[in-house]
PDB file of C-alpha atoms in Angstrom:
ATOM      1  CA  UNK G   1       0.000   0.000   0.000  1.00 82.00           C
ATOM      2  CA  UNK G   2       2.812   2.347   0.865  1.00 88.00           C
ATOM      3  CA  UNK G   3       4.454   1.797  -2.555  1.00 90.00           C
ATOM      4  CA  UNK G   4       1.231   2.728  -4.331  1.00 91.00           C
ATOM      5  CA  UNK G   5       0.990   5.990  -2.368  1.00 91.00           C
ATOM      6  CA  UNK G   6       4.592   6.852  -3.263  1.00 93.00           C
ATOM      7  CA  UNK G   7       3.959   6.005  -6.907  1.00 92.00           C
ATOM      8  CA  UNK G   8       0.867   8.216  -7.017  1.00 93.00           C
ATOM      9  CA  UNK G   9       2.765  11.054  -5.313  1.00 91.00           C
ATOM     10  CA  UNK G  10       5.650  10.704  -7.754  1.00 93.00           C
ATOM     11  CA  UNK G  11       3.292  10.747 -10.753  1.00 91.00           C
ATOM     12  CA  UNK G  12       1.506  13.812  -9.379  1.00 90.00           C
ATOM     13  CA  UNK G  13       4.814  15.652  -8.957  1.00 91.00           C
ATOM     14  CA  UNK G  14       5.907  14.685 -12.490  1.00 88.00           C
ATOM     15  CA  UNK G  15       2.593  15.944 -13.902  1.00 87.00           C
ATOM     16  CA  UNK G  16       2.944  19.218 -11.999  1.00 87.00           C
ATOM     17  CA  UNK G  17       6.496  19.701 -13.274  1.00 87.00           C
ATOM     18  CA  UNK G  18       5.378  18.909 -16.830  1.00 84.00           C
ATOM     19  CA  UNK G  19       2.563  21.448 -16.628  1.00 82.00           C
ATOM     20  CA  UNK G  20       4.899  24.221 -15.484  1.00 87.00           C
ATOM     21  CA  UNK G  21       7.743  23.430 -17.890  1.00 86.00           C
ATOM     22  CA  UNK G  22       5.625  23.140 -21.045  1.00 88.00           C
ATOM     23  CA  UNK G  23       7.164  25.361 -23.780  1.00 89.00           C
ATOM     24  CA  UNK G  24       5.289  28.557 -24.645  1.00 89.00           C
ATOM     25  CA  UNK G  25       4.508  29.873 -28.122  1.00 89.00           C
ATOM     26  CA  UNK G  26       7.560  32.158 -27.901  1.00 91.00           C
ATOM     27  CA  UNK G  27       9.723  29.132 -27.126  1.00 89.00           C
ATOM     28  CA  UNK G  28       8.221  27.365 -30.153  1.00 88.00           C
ATOM     29  CA  UNK G  29       9.208  30.266 -32.424  1.00 89.00           C
ATOM     30  CA  UNK G  30      12.735  30.255 -30.988  1.00 90.00           C
ATOM     31  CA  UNK G  31      13.004  26.498 -31.505  1.00 86.00           C
ATOM     32  CA  UNK G  32      11.763  26.772 -35.110  1.00 86.00           C
ATOM     33  CA  UNK G  33      14.451  29.344 -35.818  1.00 89.00           C
ATOM     34  CA  UNK G  34      17.105  27.178 -34.166  1.00 87.00           C
ATOM     35  CA  UNK G  35      16.011  24.148 -36.223  1.00 84.00           C
ATOM     36  CA  UNK G  36      16.110  26.246 -39.400  1.00 85.00           C
ATOM     37  CA  UNK G  37      19.585  27.598 -38.637  1.00 85.00           C
ATOM     38  CA  UNK G  38      20.812  24.095 -37.858  1.00 84.00           C
ATOM     39  CA  UNK G  39      19.499  22.846 -41.201  1.00 82.00           C
ATOM     40  CA  UNK G  40      20.994  25.858 -42.988  1.00 81.00           C
ATOM     41  CA  UNK G  41      24.394  25.235 -41.422  1.00 80.00           C
ATOM     42  CA  UNK G  42      24.449  21.701 -42.814  1.00 80.00           C
ATOM     43  CA  UNK G  43      23.476  22.837 -46.330  1.00 77.00           C
ATOM     44  CA  UNK G  44      26.277  23.136 -48.870  1.00 75.00           C
ATOM     45  CA  UNK G  45      25.546  25.805 -51.513  1.00 72.00           C
ATOM     46  CA  UNK G  46      27.493  23.914 -54.179  1.00 72.00           C
ATOM     47  CA  UNK G  47      25.155  20.924 -53.765  1.00 72.00           C
ATOM     48  CA  UNK G  48      22.204  22.964 -55.080  1.00 69.00           C
ATOM     49  CA  UNK G  49      20.779  21.829 -58.397  1.00 72.00           C
ATOM     50  CA  UNK G  50      20.241  25.208 -60.041  1.00 72.00           C
ATOM     51  CA  UNK G  51      21.614  28.739 -59.924  1.00 71.00           C
ATOM     52  CA  UNK G  52      18.584  30.158 -58.120  1.00 69.00           C
ATOM     53  CA  UNK G  53      18.877  27.661 -55.288  1.00 72.00           C
ATOM     54  CA  UNK G  54      22.614  28.359 -55.087  1.00 78.00           C
ATOM     55  CA  UNK G  55      22.027  32.111 -54.864  1.00 77.00           C
ATOM     56  CA  UNK G  56      19.271  31.672 -52.283  1.00 76.00           C
ATOM     57  CA  UNK G  57      21.463  29.439 -50.136  1.00 79.00           C
ATOM     58  CA  UNK G  58      24.339  31.926 -50.330  1.00 81.00           C
ATOM     59  CA  UNK G  59      21.993  34.775 -49.364  1.00 80.00           C
ATOM     60  CA  UNK G  60      20.716  32.738 -46.447  1.00 82.00           C
ATOM     61  CA  UNK G  61      24.211  31.999 -45.219  1.00 81.00           C
ATOM     62  CA  UNK G  62      25.012  35.717 -45.399  1.00 84.00           C
ATOM     63  CA  UNK G  63      21.896  36.981 -43.558  1.00 85.00           C
ATOM     64  CA  UNK G  64      20.299  34.314 -41.369  1.00 83.00           C
ATOM     65  CA  UNK G  65      17.587  36.539 -39.910  1.00 86.00           C
ATOM     66  CA  UNK G  66      16.266  37.830 -43.242  1.00 86.00           C
ATOM     67  CA  UNK G  67      16.290  34.353 -44.707  1.00 85.00           C
ATOM     68  CA  UNK G  68      14.428  32.907 -41.723  1.00 87.00           C
ATOM     69  CA  UNK G  69      11.754  35.603 -42.034  1.00 87.00           C
ATOM     70  CA  UNK G  70      11.217  34.644 -45.686  1.00 84.00           C
ATOM     71  CA  UNK G  71      10.945  30.941 -44.825  1.00 84.00           C
ATOM     72  CA  UNK G  72       8.782  31.619 -41.747  1.00 87.00           C
ATOM     73  CA  UNK G  73       6.266  33.512 -43.905  1.00 88.00           C
ATOM     74  CA  UNK G  74       5.688  30.289 -45.851  1.00 86.00           C
ATOM     75  CA  UNK G  75       5.064  28.131 -42.781  1.00 89.00           C
ATOM     76  CA  UNK G  76       1.772  27.473 -41.076  1.00 91.00           C
ATOM     77  CA  UNK G  77       2.367  26.810 -37.372  1.00 91.00           C
ATOM     78  CA  UNK G  78      -0.378  25.695 -35.019  1.00 93.00           C
ATOM     79  CA  UNK G  79       0.238  25.550 -31.276  1.00 93.00           C
ATOM     80  CA  UNK G  80      -2.084  23.337 -29.254  1.00 93.00           C
ATOM     81  CA  UNK G  81      -1.707  23.920 -25.522  1.00 89.00           C
ATOM     82  CA  UNK G  82      -2.453  20.646 -23.797  1.00 88.00           C
ATOM     83  CA  UNK G  83      -2.478  20.315 -20.025  1.00 86.00           C
ATOM     84  CA  UNK G  84       0.857  18.549 -19.624  1.00 88.00           C
ATOM     85  CA  UNK G  85       2.508  19.229 -22.971  1.00 90.00           C
ATOM     86  CA  UNK G  86       2.203  21.251 -26.170  1.00 92.00           C
ATOM     87  CA  UNK G  87       1.547  19.833 -29.637  1.00 93.00           C
ATOM     88  CA  UNK G  88       2.912  21.861 -32.532  1.00 93.00           C
ATOM     89  CA  UNK G  89       2.105  21.250 -36.202  1.00 93.00           C
ATOM     90  CA  UNK G  90       4.331  22.911 -38.794  1.00 91.00           C
ATOM     91  CA  UNK G  91       3.456  22.710 -42.474  1.00 91.00           C
ATOM     92  CA  UNK G  92       4.556  24.463 -45.605  1.00 88.00           C
ATOM     93  CA  UNK G  93       6.355  23.958 -48.905  1.00 84.00           C
ATOM     94  CA  UNK G  94       4.657  20.586 -49.349  1.00 86.00           C
ATOM     95  CA  UNK G  95       6.002  19.134 -46.117  1.00 87.00           C
ATOM     96  CA  UNK G  96       4.771  18.899 -42.553  1.00 89.00           C
ATOM     97  CA  UNK G  97       6.110  17.876 -39.169  1.00 89.00           C
ATOM     98  CA  UNK G  98       4.615  17.424 -35.736  1.00 92.00           C
ATOM     99  CA  UNK G  99       6.487  18.349 -32.583  1.00 90.00           C
ATOM    100  CA  UNK G 100       5.704  17.846 -28.950  1.00 91.00           C
ATOM    101  CA  UNK G 101       6.986  20.129 -26.233  1.00 90.00           C
ATOM    102  CA  UNK G 102       7.377  18.969 -22.658  1.00 88.00           C
ATOM    103  CA  UNK G 103       9.834  19.566 -19.839  1.00 89.00           C
ATOM    104  CA  UNK G 104      11.268  22.578 -21.802  1.00 86.00           C
ATOM    105  CA  UNK G 105      12.295  20.262 -24.686  1.00 87.00           C
ATOM    106  CA  UNK G 106      10.965  19.596 -28.168  1.00 86.00           C
ATOM    107  CA  UNK G 107      10.572  16.262 -29.873  1.00 88.00           C
ATOM    108  CA  UNK G 108       9.876  16.375 -33.632  1.00 86.00           C
ATOM    109  CA  UNK G 109       9.178  13.706 -36.245  1.00 84.00           C
ATOM    110  CA  UNK G 110      11.194  15.357 -39.019  1.00 78.00           C
ATOM    111  CA  UNK G 111      12.992  18.496 -40.154  1.00 78.00           C
ATOM    112  CA  UNK G 112      11.524  21.967 -40.467  1.00 74.00           C
ATOM    113  CA  UNK G 113       9.975  22.362 -43.942  1.00 74.00           C
ATOM    114  CA  UNK G 114      11.905  24.676 -46.265  1.00 69.00           C
ATOM    115  CA  UNK G 115      11.510  25.565 -49.899  1.00 58.00           C
ATOM    116  CA  UNK G 116      13.465  23.234 -52.122  1.00 53.00           C
ATOM    117  CA  UNK G 117      15.385  24.942 -54.914  1.00 45.00           C
TER     118      UNK G 117
END
């Protein structure tokens, strides 16, 4: 009986911590930008298939903020505030991902959608 009480207390504390550490919409925007910059950093401009994609990649590497604003305008982001976690759907450019936010972390099922070439 005592173990069950401790288990219930532990689960209640974990739920309380999850509720208070759920990422906000501002944190979602910051994470989207970080994911985009991470993907941009791993992109090699010379691997692009056409001149326009090469020029766009070079521009993005030169001015990260302006490039992110262009990409962000093409994304549809929905934030669903659940009691213990947040569910975030990101779609655009023919792709979509779903992320979950809990305990100040994000867990996504893919990469942030960006315009291809």
